PDB file of C-alpha atoms and ligand atoms in Angstrom:
ATOM      1  CA  MET T   1     -51.177 -38.710  33.658  1.00 94.00           C
ATOM      2  CA  THR T   2     -51.605 -37.586  30.075  1.00 98.00           C
ATOM      3  CA  ARG T   3     -55.139 -38.137  28.877  1.00 98.00           C
ATOM      4  CA  LEU T   4     -55.864 -39.709  25.530  1.00 98.00           C
ATOM      5  CA  GLY T   5     -58.982 -39.566  23.498  1.00 98.00           C
ATOM      6  CA  VAL T   6     -59.333 -41.947  21.094  1.00 98.00           C
ATOM      7  CA  VAL T   7     -61.434 -41.168  18.052  1.00 98.00           C
ATOM      8  CA  LEU T   8     -62.326 -44.355  15.883  1.00 98.00           C
ATOM      9  CA  SER T   9     -64.748 -45.571  13.123  1.00 98.00           C
ATOM     10  CA  GLY T  10     -64.198 -49.352  13.061  1.00 98.00           C
ATOM     11  CA  ARG T  11     -62.445 -52.485  14.437  1.00 97.00           C
ATOM     12  CA  GLY T  12     -60.236 -50.499  16.810  1.00 98.00           C
ATOM     13  CA  SER T  13     -57.312 -53.048  16.891  1.00 98.00           C
ATOM     14  CA  ASN T  14     -54.893 -50.103  17.001  1.00 98.00           C
ATOM     15  CA  PHE T  15     -57.052 -48.782  19.940  1.00 98.00           C
ATOM     16  CA  LEU T  16     -56.621 -52.187  21.811  1.00 98.00           C
ATOM     17  CA  ALA T  17     -52.988 -52.187  21.240  1.00 98.00           C
ATOM     18  CA  ILE T  18     -52.448 -48.782  22.858  1.00 98.00           C
ATOM     19  CA  ALA T  19     -55.030 -49.978  25.791  1.00 98.00           C
ATOM     20  CA  ASP T  20     -52.703 -53.006  26.243  1.00 98.00           C
ATOM     21  CA  GLN T  21     -49.438 -50.747  26.519  1.00 98.00           C
ATOM     22  CA  ILE T  22     -51.067 -48.598  28.944  1.00 98.00           C
ATOM     23  CA  GLN T  23     -52.308 -51.632  31.072  1.00 97.00           C
ATOM     24  CA  GLN T  24     -48.858 -53.347  30.902  1.00 97.00           C
ATOM     25  CA  GLY T  25     -47.361 -50.088  32.449  1.00 97.00           C
ATOM     26  CA  THR T  26     -45.179 -49.398  29.243  1.00 97.00           C
ATOM     27  CA  LEU T  27     -46.893 -46.386  28.121  1.00 98.00           C
ATOM     28  CA  PRO T  28     -47.496 -43.516  30.641  1.00 97.00           C
ATOM     29  CA  ALA T  29     -51.097 -42.440  29.620  1.00 98.00           C
ATOM     30  CA  GLU T  30     -54.627 -43.133  30.388  1.00 98.00           C
ATOM     31  CA  ILE T  31     -57.571 -43.382  28.128  1.00 98.00           C
ATOM     32  CA  ALA T  32     -59.927 -40.701  29.117  1.00 98.00           C
ATOM     33  CA  VAL T  33     -62.842 -41.613  26.505  1.00 98.00           C
ATOM     34  CA  VAL T  34     -63.080 -43.606  23.129  1.00 98.00           C
ATOM     35  CA  ILE T  35     -65.410 -41.956  20.798  1.00 98.00           C
ATOM     36  CA  SER T  36     -66.944 -43.170  17.568  1.00 98.00           C
ATOM     37  CA  ASN T  37     -68.853 -41.682  14.924  1.00 98.00           C
ATOM     38  CA  ARG T  38     -70.063 -45.024  13.981  1.00 98.00           C
ATOM     39  CA  PRO T  39     -72.534 -46.327  16.695  1.00 97.00           C
ATOM     40  CA  ASP T  40     -71.880 -50.193  15.585  1.00 98.00           C
ATOM     41  CA  ALA T  41     -68.106 -49.767  15.630  1.00 98.00           C
ATOM     42  CA  PRO T  42     -66.710 -52.940  17.110  1.00 98.00           C
ATOM     43  CA  GLY T  43     -63.934 -50.567  18.665  1.00 98.00           C
ATOM     44  CA  LEU T  44     -66.668 -48.823  20.815  1.00 98.00           C
ATOM     45  CA  ALA T  45     -67.890 -52.300  21.940  1.00 98.00           C
ATOM     46  CA  ALA T  46     -64.401 -53.291  23.057  1.00 98.00           C
ATOM     47  CA  ALA T  47     -64.045 -50.099  24.763  1.00 98.00           C
ATOM     48  CA  ARG T  48     -67.360 -50.518  26.867  1.00 98.00           C
ATOM     49  CA  GLU T  49     -65.938 -54.180  27.815  1.00 98.00           C
ATOM     50  CA  ARG T  50     -62.846 -52.818  28.900  1.00 97.00           C
ATOM     51  CA  GLY T  51     -64.716 -50.496  31.140  1.00 98.00           C
ATOM     52  CA  LEU T  52     -63.496 -47.298  29.471  1.00 98.00           C
ATOM     53  CA  ALA T  53     -65.990 -44.427  29.019  1.00 98.00           C
ATOM     54  CA  ALA T  54     -67.193 -45.107  25.337  1.00 98.00           C
ATOM     55  CA  VAL T  55     -69.357 -42.374  23.488  1.00 98.00           C
ATOM     56  CA  SER T  56     -71.245 -42.839  20.428  1.00 98.00           C
ATOM     57  CA  LEU T  57     -71.487 -39.742  18.478  1.00 98.00           C
ATOM     58  CA  PRO T  58     -73.272 -40.348  15.276  1.00 97.00           C
ATOM     59  CA  SER T  59     -71.852 -38.493  12.277  1.00 96.00           C
ATOM     60  CA  LYS T  60     -74.546 -39.449   9.735  1.00 95.00           C
ATOM     61  CA  GLY T  61     -76.171 -36.430   8.376  1.00 94.00           C
ATOM     62  CA  VAL T  62     -74.755 -34.136  10.624  1.00 95.00           C
ATOM     63  CA  ASP T  63     -72.711 -31.273   8.846  1.00 94.00           C
ATOM     64  CA  ARG T  64     -68.674 -31.396   9.286  1.00 94.00           C
ATOM     65  CA  GLU T  65     -68.087 -28.339  11.098  1.00 95.00           C
ATOM     66  CA  GLU T  66     -71.215 -29.012  13.265  1.00 97.00           C
ATOM     67  CA  TYR T  67     -69.880 -32.427  14.128  1.00 98.00           C
ATOM     68  CA  ASP T  68     -66.287 -31.579  14.891  1.00 98.00           C
ATOM     69  CA  ARG T  69     -67.848 -29.028  17.278  1.00 98.00           C
ATOM     70  CA  GLN T  70     -69.654 -31.818  18.931  1.00 98.00           C
ATOM     71  CA  LEU T  71     -66.573 -34.014  18.817  1.00 98.00           C
ATOM     72  CA  ALA T  72     -64.400 -31.405  20.317  1.00 98.00           C
ATOM     73  CA  ALA T  73     -66.869 -30.640  22.919  1.00 98.00           C
ATOM     74  CA  ALA T  74     -66.976 -34.234  23.857  1.00 98.00           C
ATOM     75  CA  LEU T  75     -63.167 -34.629  24.120  1.00 98.00           C
ATOM     76  CA  ARG T  76     -62.977 -31.442  26.146  1.00 98.00           C
ATOM     77  CA  GLU T  77     -65.657 -32.873  28.664  1.00 98.00           C
ATOM     78  CA  HIS T  78     -63.538 -35.829  29.437  1.00 98.00           C
ATOM     79  CA  GLY T  79     -60.560 -33.492  29.719  1.00 98.00           C
ATOM     80  CA  VAL T  80     -58.563 -35.082  26.924  1.00 98.00           C
ATOM     81  CA  ASP T  81     -54.903 -33.653  26.436  1.00 98.00           C
ATOM     82  CA  TRP T  82     -54.118 -35.723  23.171  1.00 98.00           C
ATOM     83  CA  VAL T  83     -56.393 -36.822  20.433  1.00 98.00           C
ATOM     84  CA  VAL T  84     -55.533 -40.332  18.964  1.00 98.00           C
ATOM     85  CA  LEU T  85     -57.053 -41.291  15.690  1.00 98.00           C
ATOM     86  CA  ALA T  86     -57.290 -44.831  15.233  1.00 98.00           C
ATOM     87  CA  GLY T  87     -59.196 -45.838  12.162  1.00 97.00           C
ATOM     88  CA  TYR T  88     -61.363 -42.661  12.005  1.00 97.00           C
ATOM     89  CA  MET T  89     -62.747 -42.502   8.544  1.00 92.00           C
ATOM     90  CA  ARG T  90     -63.514 -38.744   8.451  1.00 92.00           C
ATOM     91  CA  ILE T  91     -61.303 -35.668   7.440  1.00 91.00           C
ATOM     92  CA  LEU T  92     -61.301 -33.270  10.523  1.00 95.00           C
ATOM     93  CA  SER T  93     -62.137 -29.419   9.852  1.00 96.00           C
ATOM     94  CA  ALA T  94     -59.594 -26.616  10.273  1.00 96.00           C
ATOM     95  CA  GLY T  95     -61.789 -25.445  13.457  1.00 96.00           C
ATOM     96  CA  PHE T  96     -61.050 -28.879  15.045  1.00 97.00           C
ATOM     97  CA  ILE T  97     -57.264 -29.108  14.117  1.00 97.00           C
ATOM     98  CA  ARG T  98     -56.896 -25.603  15.657  1.00 96.00           C
ATOM     99  CA  GLU T  99     -58.783 -26.921  19.080  1.00 96.00           C
ATOM    100  CA  PHE T 100     -55.823 -29.191  19.635  1.00 97.00           C
ATOM    101  CA  PRO T 101     -52.828 -27.683  18.308  1.00 95.00           C
ATOM    102  CA  GLN T 102     -49.898 -30.368  17.785  1.00 96.00           C
ATOM    103  CA  ARG T 103     -51.820 -32.727  19.831  1.00 98.00           C
ATOM    104  CA  ILE T 104     -53.746 -34.828  17.153  1.00 98.00           C
ATOM    105  CA  LEU T 105     -52.083 -38.191  15.834  1.00 98.00           C
ATOM    106  CA  ASN T 106     -53.076 -40.333  13.114  1.00 98.00           C
ATOM    107  CA  ILE T 107     -51.829 -43.838  12.025  1.00 98.00           C
ATOM    108  CA  HIS T 108     -51.809 -44.463   8.326  1.00 98.00           C
ATOM    109  CA  PRO T 109     -50.992 -48.028   6.664  1.00 98.00           C
ATOM    110  CA  SER T 110     -48.288 -46.680   4.310  1.00 98.00           C
ATOM    111  CA  LEU T 111     -44.969 -45.236   4.059  1.00 98.00           C
ATOM    112  CA  LEU T 112     -46.471 -41.557   3.618  1.00 98.00           C
ATOM    113  CA  PRO T 113     -46.255 -39.497   1.441  1.00 98.00           C
ATOM    114  CA  ALA T 114     -46.990 -42.648  -0.693  1.00 98.00           C
ATOM    115  CA  PHE T 115     -50.293 -43.934  -0.913  1.00 98.00           C
ATOM    116  CA  THR T 116     -52.727 -41.594   0.837  1.00 98.00           C
ATOM    117  CA  GLY T 117     -56.461 -42.173   1.422  1.00 96.00           C
ATOM    118  CA  LEU T 118     -58.601 -45.265   1.514  1.00 96.00           C
ATOM    119  CA  ASP T 119     -57.060 -48.850   0.957  1.00 97.00           C
ATOM    120  CA  ALA T 120     -53.278 -47.752   1.202  1.00 98.00           C
ATOM    121  CA  GLN T 121     -52.253 -51.367   1.621  1.00 98.00           C
ATOM    122  CA  HIS T 122     -54.246 -52.359  -1.534  1.00 98.00           C
ATOM    123  CA  GLN T 123     -52.737 -49.339  -3.493  1.00 98.00           C
ATOM    124  CA  ALA T 124     -49.359 -50.179  -2.315  1.00 98.00           C
ATOM    125  CA  PHE T 125     -49.558 -53.838  -3.336  1.00 98.00           C
ATOM    126  CA  ASP T 126     -51.205 -53.043  -6.813  1.00 98.00           C
ATOM    127  CA  TYR T 127     -48.207 -50.432  -7.519  1.00 98.00           C
ATOM    128  CA  GLY T 128     -45.983 -53.303  -6.999  1.00 98.00           C
ATOM    129  CA  VAL T 129     -43.554 -51.395  -4.235  1.00 98.00           C
ATOM    130  CA  LYS T 130     -41.225 -54.153  -2.659  1.00 98.00           C
ATOM    131  CA  ILE T 131     -41.316 -52.014   0.854  1.00 98.00           C
ATOM    132  CA  ALA T 132     -44.583 -51.052   2.314  1.00 98.00           C
ATOM    133  CA  GLY T 133     -45.151 -49.854   5.751  1.00 98.00           C
ATOM    134  CA  CYS T 134     -46.980 -47.355   8.228  1.00 98.00           C
ATOM    135  CA  THR T 135     -46.737 -43.979   9.443  1.00 98.00           C
ATOM    136  CA  VAL T 136     -47.616 -42.299  12.818  1.00 98.00           C
ATOM    137  CA  HIS T 137     -48.316 -38.523  11.887  1.00 98.00           C
ATOM    138  CA  PHE T 138     -49.656 -35.463  13.317  1.00 98.00           C
ATOM    139  CA  VAL T 139     -52.893 -34.291  11.849  1.00 97.00           C
ATOM    140  CA  ASP T 140     -52.986 -31.163   9.933  1.00 94.00           C
ATOM    141  CA  GLU T 141     -55.730 -29.953   7.426  1.00 89.00           C
ATOM    142  CA  GLU T 142     -54.691 -32.227   4.481  1.00 92.00           C
ATOM    143  CA  LEU T 143     -55.388 -35.790   4.506  1.00 92.00           C
ATOM    144  CA  ASP T 144     -52.938 -38.001   5.753  1.00 95.00           C
ATOM    145  CA  HIS T 145     -50.195 -35.267   5.628  1.00 95.00           C
ATOM    146  CA  GLY T 146     -49.214 -33.750   8.847  1.00 97.00           C
ATOM    147  CA  PRO T 147     -45.272 -34.012  10.281  1.00 98.00           C
ATOM    148  CA  ILE T 148     -44.193 -37.698  10.703  1.00 98.00           C
ATOM    149  CA  VAL T 149     -43.297 -38.938  13.975  1.00 98.00           C
ATOM    150  CA  LEU T 150     -42.298 -42.701  13.261  1.00 98.00           C
ATOM    151  CA  GLN T 151     -42.503 -44.867  10.439  1.00 98.00           C
ATOM    152  CA  ALA T 152     -41.830 -48.541   9.931  1.00 98.00           C
ATOM    153  CA  ALA T 153     -41.056 -50.514   6.766  1.00 98.00           C
ATOM    154  CA  VAL T 154     -42.468 -53.835   5.857  1.00 98.00           C
ATOM    155  CA  PRO T 155     -41.228 -56.176   3.171  1.00 98.00           C
ATOM    156  CA  VAL T 156     -43.747 -57.148   0.389  1.00 98.00           C
ATOM    157  CA  GLU T 157     -43.134 -60.944  -0.021  1.00 97.00           C
ATOM    158  CA  GLY T 158     -43.615 -62.548  -3.515  1.00 96.00           C
ATOM    159  CA  ASP T 159     -46.696 -64.589  -2.494  1.00 97.00           C
ATOM    160  CA  ASP T 160     -48.327 -61.725  -0.612  1.00 98.00           C
ATOM    161  CA  THR T 161     -52.014 -60.928  -1.355  1.00 98.00           C
ATOM    162  CA  PRO T 162     -53.271 -57.461  -0.450  1.00 98.00           C
ATOM    163  CA  ALA T 163     -54.770 -59.146   2.839  1.00 98.00           C
ATOM    164  CA  THR T 164     -51.430 -60.676   3.796  1.00 98.00           C
ATOM    165  CA  LEU T 165     -49.522 -57.511   3.361  1.00 98.00           C
ATOM    166  CA  ALA T 166     -52.216 -55.343   5.323  1.00 98.00           C
ATOM    167  CA  GLU T 167     -51.867 -58.017   8.148  1.00 98.00           C
ATOM    168  CA  ARG T 168     -48.101 -57.692   8.228  1.00 98.00           C
ATOM    169  CA  ILE T 169     -48.335 -53.773   8.064  1.00 98.00           C
ATOM    170  CA  LEU T 170     -50.962 -54.039  11.080  1.00 98.00           C
ATOM    171  CA  ARG T 171     -48.646 -55.672  13.307  1.00 98.00           C
ATOM    172  CA  GLU T 172     -46.290 -52.924  12.840  1.00 98.00           C
ATOM    173  CA  GLU T 173     -48.847 -50.361  13.275  1.00 98.00           C
ATOM    174  CA  HIS T 174     -49.521 -51.770  16.712  1.00 98.00           C
ATOM    175  CA  ARG T 175     -46.069 -51.396  17.595  1.00 98.00           C
ATOM    176  CA  ILE T 176     -45.144 -47.927  16.465  1.00 98.00           C
ATOM    177  CA  TYR T 177     -48.534 -46.299  17.522  1.00 98.00           C
ATOM    178  CA  SER T 178     -47.638 -46.845  21.246  1.00 98.00           C
ATOM    179  CA  GLU T 179     -44.099 -46.210  20.663  1.00 98.00           C
ATOM    180  CA  ALA T 180     -44.634 -42.886  19.010  1.00 98.00           C
ATOM    181  CA  LEU T 181     -46.920 -41.817  21.714  1.00 98.00           C
ATOM    182  CA  GLY T 182     -44.527 -42.927  24.414  1.00 98.00           C
ATOM    183  CA  LEU T 183     -41.606 -40.796  22.657  1.00 98.00           C
ATOM    184  CA  LEU T 184     -44.060 -37.438  22.430  1.00 98.00           C
ATOM    185  CA  LEU T 185     -44.996 -38.132  25.930  1.00 98.00           C
ATOM    186  CA  THR T 186     -41.713 -38.725  27.870  1.00 97.00           C
ATOM    187  CA  LYS T 187     -38.931 -36.891  25.682  1.00 96.00           C
ATOM    188  CA  PRO T 188     -38.581 -33.340  24.289  1.00 97.00           C
ATOM    189  CA  TRP T 189     -39.642 -32.734  21.092  1.00 98.00           C
ATOM    190  CA  ARG T 190     -40.179 -29.841  18.345  1.00 98.00           C
ATOM    191  CA  ILE T 191     -41.424 -29.506  14.920  1.00 98.00           C
ATOM    192  CA  VAL T 192     -39.041 -27.520  12.748  1.00 97.00           C
ATOM    193  CA  ASN T 193     -40.897 -26.767   9.510  1.00 95.00           C
ATOM    194  CA  ARG T 194     -42.404 -30.236   8.816  1.00 96.00           C
ATOM    195  CA  ARG T 195     -39.820 -32.331  10.551  1.00 98.00           C
ATOM    196  CA  VAL T 196     -40.436 -33.839  14.202  1.00 98.00           C
ATOM    197  CA  VAL T 197     -37.262 -33.457  15.870  1.00 98.00           C
ATOM    198  CA  LEU T 198     -37.046 -35.881  18.741  1.00 92.00           C
ATOM    199  CA  GLY T 199     -34.737 -35.401  21.822  1.00 82.00           C
TER     200      GLY T 199
HETATM  201  C1  LIG E 201     -55.554 -49.147  10.227  1.00 52.59           C
HETATM  202  O1  LIG E 201     -55.117 -49.903   8.994  1.00 52.59           O
HETATM  203  C2  LIG E 201     -55.033 -47.676  10.118  1.00 52.59           C
HETATM  204  O2  LIG E 201     -53.607 -47.473   9.768  1.00 52.59           O
HETATM  205  C3  LIG E 201     -55.905 -47.041   9.360  1.00 52.59           C
HETATM  206  O3  LIG E 201     -57.498 -47.451   9.580  1.00 52.59           O
HETATM  207  C4  LIG E 201     -57.039 -48.895  10.080  1.00 52.59           C
HETATM  208  C5  LIG E 201     -57.779 -49.126  11.249  1.00 52.59           C
HETATM  209  O4  LIG E 201     -57.478 -50.367  11.810  1.00 52.59           O
HETATM  210  N1  LIG E 201     -55.919 -45.670   9.669  1.00 52.59           N
HETATM  211  P1  LIG E 201     -58.144 -50.514  13.445  1.00 52.59           P
HETATM  212  O5  LIG E 201     -59.436 -50.001  13.433  1.00 52.59           O
HETATM  213  O6  LIG E 201     -57.034 -49.832  14.327  1.00 52.59           O
HETATM  214  O7  LIG E 201     -57.950 -51.997  13.556  1.00 52.59           O
END
């Protein structure tokens, strides 16, 4: 069974959506460990409650390269095959990315390449787009940039606020993160230039 290492910094709803799919038997993987750079992340507490291996690895005051070495070591210790970023609020160093080639995924709450970085839903709302969405992508050395696995479009309604839009996007995030993982774990795929070719 493919061993996932979930890395998060906060709420952990994407982690929980993946954990639910695994529990229901619809995603053939297991969560080997959940690691948070923030000791007080609710996602880490949720992992503990579910009886999963949960590691607090505080990043405060630790140099990026050094931190990423510790993170890679902790993931290796738990025999992780795939790294699943789920609301991890730090950029990974090139050294870390080389440790897990084509095995690091992220979810971002916009239709990339639009609205990278923080508060993407708010950025999209302020820009006035009529279609927002979310993206599951491989992680490379640039922020919110690697090859795209799946995207979902979400309409922006006239009476939306940034919060209601973010909520609608989040529902799609929960759906497509597991779907993307399922595709990559069970079907042939390859990356051609920056296109993820499935099947
Ligand atoms: C999500 O919006 C995700 O797209 C972004 O960070 C947020 C994490 O939410 N990368 P959660 O911790 O999974 O609830």
